[in-house]
Structures are given as structure tokens and as C-alpha cells.
């Protein structure tokens, strides 16, 4: 596809799809050009560099987030909805976790989200730097939970690429179990219903932690100082 038939929006959307499939390590101009049926040089003409493309792709998916009105639903409901939406975005696009480890992330969509998030915590009674701290506490909680999803996606890609994925995974799990059996609390949980439920319901674990964090923030806002 000649460069004059490409658009930056088309390139960015294709880059997001490539990142979803291959992760940050799979993004390069040659692979992207192949998906676009275009030369890598034509892609560079529109986005200049891989780092620039990563920022554009990141801001593209940041635009997927909804911004609930705290005046309409209450600050805590808005904070809960924003955190849950952010977590779903990270799980849809696990490469975003890698981006935060390697890039300074900025863009118009992210700025719009961050501005609204501050408004939500200000509606909850936080002022000045405390609103920033409250927003940052929730964001890092979401990012930390999403890191597990991103790690699983990266591991799965690597095992699939190397071959024998199921065998390697089973062998690693067997070794992990052998180590855990040396410790009484871990050993007691290996086959318990609680452990099975925990592993099967990461979203419930996320919700439990989020509400506990918001409980603490709500108490802090009610009793400042």
C-alpha cells in the first residue's frame, strides 16, 4: 500500500491489533508494514519512530475508557467504575503494562482521563496533593493487578513460540507445587476450596482489594489530618 493511501489512524489501529496479538516485543515496522501491505518506510513517514507509535497506540486505547459523572452517581461509584474500566482495558491490552515499565506515557486521551479522575477524588473530599495521592493509589493498585494478566499473556506467547507449551507449563507448576508443600500454610491451601476459588476468580480478588482500598480512602477523606 503506497504511503499516500495510508493514514495515521489506520496505522495506529493496526499497531494496536499487532500489540494485542504479539505484545510489545512483537511490534516492529516490518511486521506492521506486512499487516498494512505496505513498506516499513511508508509507515515511518507517518509515525516517525517506534516509540512514537507506541505512544499513539497507548493513547488510542486510553480513549476506550468511560468517564462517569461523580455528581450523578456519587464519587465512590464513579471511582469504582473508572478503576474497573481501567482494569478491563489493561486485560484487553496487556502490552500496556509493559509500556508503563519502558515509556513515559502521555497523550490527550490519557490526560482527559487523568483530569476526570482528579475531579472524582476532589468530589470525594480530597484536595490538592491528596487528590493526586488518592488517584495514584488506585491507579497503581489496578496496574499491579493487571501485571499478572500481562505476565501470563507474555509467558503464553513465549511458550507457544518455543513449542511444547503445555508440557513446559505443567512442569513449572509441578516444581512450584513441590516448593509450596514445604510451607504449612501454602501446603494447606494447595487443594482447598479457598485456593481453587481464588485462582478461578481473579476479578473477585480485584474487586475485594479495590473496595478495601476505597474504604480506606473514604475514611481518610472523612477524617483529614
Short mmCIF file of C-alpha atoms in Angstrom, two decimals, residues 9-216:
data_model
loop_
_atom_site.label_atom_id
_atom_site.label_comp_id
_atom_site.label_asym_id
_atom_site.label_seq_id
_atom_site.Cartn_x
_atom_site.Cartn_y
_atom_site.Cartn_z
CA UNK A 9 -5.28 6.42 12.25
CA UNK A 10 -5.13 3.25 10.14
CA UNK A 11 -1.53 2.66 11.18
CA UNK A 12 -2.28 3.18 14.87
CA UNK A 13 -5.32 0.87 14.85
CA UNK A 14 -3.30 -1.82 13.09
CA UNK A 15 -0.49 -1.35 15.60
CA UNK A 16 -2.95 -1.88 18.46
CA UNK A 17 -4.11 -5.16 16.88
CA UNK A 18 -0.48 -6.26 16.41
CA UNK A 19 0.35 -5.38 20.00
CA UNK A 20 -2.69 -7.31 21.24
CA UNK A 21 -1.53 -10.36 19.30
CA UNK A 22 2.25 -10.20 19.77
CA UNK A 23 2.95 -7.92 22.73
CA UNK A 24 5.39 -5.04 22.86
CA UNK A 25 8.26 -7.29 21.82
CA UNK A 26 6.42 -8.19 18.62
CA UNK A 27 5.94 -4.62 17.42
CA UNK A 28 8.29 -3.54 14.66
CA UNK A 29 7.84 -1.58 11.48
CA UNK A 30 8.42 -4.58 9.24
CA UNK A 31 5.68 -6.63 10.92
CA UNK A 32 3.36 -3.64 10.92
CA UNK A 33 4.08 -2.93 7.26
CA UNK A 34 3.25 -6.53 6.42
CA UNK A 35 -0.16 -6.22 8.08
CA UNK A 36 -0.77 -2.98 6.21
CA UNK A 37 0.53 -4.42 2.94
CA UNK A 38 2.97 -1.53 2.85
CA UNK A 39 6.70 -0.88 3.11
CA UNK A 40 8.16 -0.08 6.52
CA UNK A 41 9.45 3.21 5.11
CA UNK A 42 5.88 4.30 4.35
CA UNK A 43 4.92 3.63 7.96
CA UNK A 44 7.88 5.69 9.21
CA UNK A 45 6.73 8.59 7.05
CA UNK A 46 3.56 8.80 9.14
CA UNK A 47 4.74 7.97 12.69
CA UNK A 48 8.50 8.76 12.69
CA UNK A 49 9.61 6.15 15.23
CA UNK A 50 8.57 3.02 17.09
CA UNK A 51 8.47 4.92 20.39
CA UNK A 52 6.13 7.48 18.84
CA UNK A 53 3.93 4.67 17.53
CA UNK A 54 3.76 3.07 20.98
CA UNK A 55 2.58 6.35 22.49
CA UNK A 56 -0.04 6.80 19.76
CA UNK A 57 -1.30 3.23 20.24
CA UNK A 58 -1.41 3.72 24.00
CA UNK A 59 -3.44 6.90 23.73
CA UNK A 60 -5.74 5.22 21.22
CA UNK A 61 -6.77 2.55 23.72
CA UNK A 62 -6.94 5.10 26.55
CA UNK A 63 -9.77 6.63 24.58
CA UNK A 64 -11.81 3.45 25.21
CA UNK A 65 -12.34 4.44 28.85
CA UNK A 66 -15.62 5.89 30.07
CA UNK A 67 -15.76 8.90 32.40
CA UNK A 68 -18.71 8.63 34.82
CA UNK A 69 -20.09 11.82 36.34
CA UNK A 70 -19.45 11.87 40.12
CA UNK A 71 -22.25 14.39 40.60
CA UNK A 72 -24.71 11.96 39.01
CA UNK A 73 -23.59 8.67 40.57
CA UNK A 74 -21.53 9.71 43.60
CA UNK A 75 -17.75 9.90 43.84
CA UNK A 76 -17.23 6.36 45.12
CA UNK A 77 -19.38 4.77 42.42
CA UNK A 78 -17.51 6.84 39.84
CA UNK A 79 -14.13 5.84 41.30
CA UNK A 80 -15.17 2.17 41.30
CA UNK A 81 -16.39 2.33 37.70
CA UNK A 82 -13.24 4.08 36.50
CA UNK A 83 -10.94 1.60 38.24
CA UNK A 84 -12.89 -1.40 36.91
CA UNK A 85 -12.90 0.06 33.40
CA UNK A 86 -9.16 0.69 33.61
CA UNK A 87 -8.56 -2.89 34.76
CA UNK A 88 -10.60 -4.24 31.85
CA UNK A 89 -8.60 -2.06 29.46
CA UNK A 90 -5.33 -3.47 30.79
CA UNK A 91 -6.62 -7.04 30.48
CA UNK A 92 -7.79 -6.42 26.90
CA UNK A 93 -4.43 -4.87 26.04
CA UNK A 94 -1.86 -6.48 28.40
CA UNK A 95 1.05 -4.92 26.49
CA UNK A 96 0.09 -1.63 28.18
CA UNK A 97 1.65 -2.91 31.39
CA UNK A 98 4.93 -3.36 29.51
CA UNK A 99 4.60 0.16 28.12
CA UNK A 100 4.44 1.67 31.61
CA UNK A 101 7.67 -0.11 32.50
CA UNK A 102 9.55 1.27 29.50
CA UNK A 103 7.96 4.55 28.38
CA UNK A 104 6.87 7.91 29.70
CA UNK A 105 3.17 7.64 28.89
CA UNK A 106 1.26 10.73 27.84
CA UNK A 107 -1.36 11.82 25.31
CA UNK A 108 -4.64 13.67 25.01
CA UNK A 109 -6.89 10.71 25.87
CA UNK A 110 -4.83 9.85 28.94
CA UNK A 111 -4.77 13.50 30.03
CA UNK A 112 -8.57 13.65 29.71
CA UNK A 113 -8.86 10.51 31.86
CA UNK A 114 -6.42 11.82 34.48
CA UNK A 115 -8.22 15.17 34.65
CA UNK A 116 -11.55 13.44 35.23
CA UNK A 117 -10.05 11.09 37.81
CA UNK A 118 -8.83 14.06 39.85
CA UNK A 119 -12.32 15.57 39.65
CA UNK A 120 -13.76 12.33 41.04
CA UNK A 121 -11.46 12.31 44.08
CA UNK A 122 -11.99 16.02 44.65
CA UNK A 123 -15.73 15.24 44.73
CA UNK A 124 -14.89 12.69 47.42
CA UNK A 125 -13.38 15.38 49.64
CA UNK A 126 -9.71 15.24 48.69
CA UNK A 127 -7.95 18.49 47.89
CA UNK A 128 -4.62 19.47 46.37
CA UNK A 129 -1.91 16.84 46.55
CA UNK A 130 -4.19 14.46 48.47
CA UNK A 131 -6.40 14.11 45.38
CA UNK A 132 -3.31 13.18 43.38
CA UNK A 133 -2.26 10.66 46.01
CA UNK A 134 -5.71 9.05 46.13
CA UNK A 135 -5.86 8.77 42.34
CA UNK A 136 -2.30 7.39 42.22
CA UNK A 137 -3.04 4.80 44.92
CA UNK A 138 -5.97 3.40 42.97
CA UNK A 139 -4.14 3.53 39.65
CA UNK A 140 -1.11 1.63 40.97
CA UNK A 141 -3.43 -0.95 42.54
CA UNK A 142 -5.09 -1.51 39.16
CA UNK A 143 -1.75 -1.64 37.36
CA UNK A 144 -0.36 -4.13 39.86
CA UNK A 145 -3.33 -6.46 39.41
CA UNK A 146 -3.09 -6.19 35.64
CA UNK A 147 0.61 -7.13 35.79
CA UNK A 148 -0.38 -10.73 36.48
CA UNK A 149 -2.55 -10.82 33.36
CA UNK A 150 0.25 -9.28 31.30
CA UNK A 151 2.78 -11.78 32.63
CA UNK A 152 0.51 -14.70 31.76
CA UNK A 153 -0.02 -13.36 28.23
CA UNK A 154 3.73 -12.89 27.73
CA UNK A 155 4.53 -16.35 29.09
CA UNK A 156 1.89 -17.96 26.88
CA UNK A 157 3.30 -16.28 23.77
CA UNK A 158 6.82 -17.40 24.64
CA UNK A 159 5.80 -20.99 25.33
CA UNK A 160 3.74 -21.14 22.14
CA UNK A 161 6.66 -19.75 20.16
CA UNK A 162 9.16 -22.18 21.68
CA UNK A 163 6.88 -25.21 21.33
CA UNK A 164 5.76 -27.71 23.96
CA UNK A 165 3.80 -25.04 25.80
CA UNK A 166 1.54 -27.39 27.77
CA UNK A 167 4.43 -29.62 28.82
CA UNK A 168 6.57 -26.68 29.95
CA UNK A 169 3.71 -25.14 31.89
CA UNK A 170 2.82 -28.40 33.63
CA UNK A 171 6.47 -28.99 34.56
CA UNK A 172 6.80 -25.49 36.02
CA UNK A 173 3.57 -25.87 38.01
CA UNK A 174 4.77 -29.21 39.39
CA UNK A 175 8.01 -27.62 40.56
CA UNK A 176 6.13 -24.70 42.12
CA UNK A 177 3.85 -27.13 43.96
CA UNK A 178 6.82 -29.11 45.24
CA UNK A 179 8.32 -25.95 46.73
CA UNK A 180 5.00 -24.78 48.22
CA UNK A 181 4.50 -28.11 50.00
CA UNK A 182 7.46 -27.29 52.26
CA UNK A 183 5.48 -24.45 53.87
CA UNK A 184 2.48 -25.32 56.08
CA UNK A 185 0.09 -22.52 55.12
CA UNK A 186 0.80 -22.89 51.43
CA UNK A 187 0.54 -26.68 51.67
CA UNK A 188 -2.84 -26.44 53.42
CA UNK A 189 -4.19 -24.24 50.64
CA UNK A 190 -2.97 -26.23 47.65
CA UNK A 191 -6.10 -28.34 47.30
CA UNK A 192 -8.52 -26.30 49.39
CA UNK A 193 -11.73 -24.80 48.05
CA UNK A 194 -10.46 -21.34 49.01
CA UNK A 195 -7.35 -21.72 46.88
CA UNK A 196 -9.34 -23.07 43.95
CA UNK A 197 -11.80 -20.19 44.17
CA UNK A 198 -9.00 -17.65 44.40
CA UNK A 199 -7.31 -18.97 41.27
CA UNK A 200 -10.57 -19.23 39.34
CA UNK A 201 -11.89 -15.77 40.21
CA UNK A 202 -9.21 -13.08 39.77
CA UNK A 203 -11.93 -10.49 39.13
CA UNK A 204 -13.41 -11.16 42.58
CA UNK A 205 -9.98 -10.72 44.13
CA UNK A 206 -9.57 -7.43 42.27
CA UNK A 207 -12.98 -6.21 43.46
CA UNK A 208 -12.23 -7.19 47.07
CA UNK A 209 -8.96 -5.25 47.06
CA UNK A 210 -10.45 -2.25 45.27
CA UNK A 211 -13.33 -1.88 47.72
CA UNK A 212 -10.96 -2.29 50.67
CA UNK A 213 -8.75 0.46 49.25
CA UNK A 214 -11.71 2.76 48.65
CA UNK A 215 -12.95 2.08 52.19
CA UNK A 216 -9.64 3.38 53.48
#
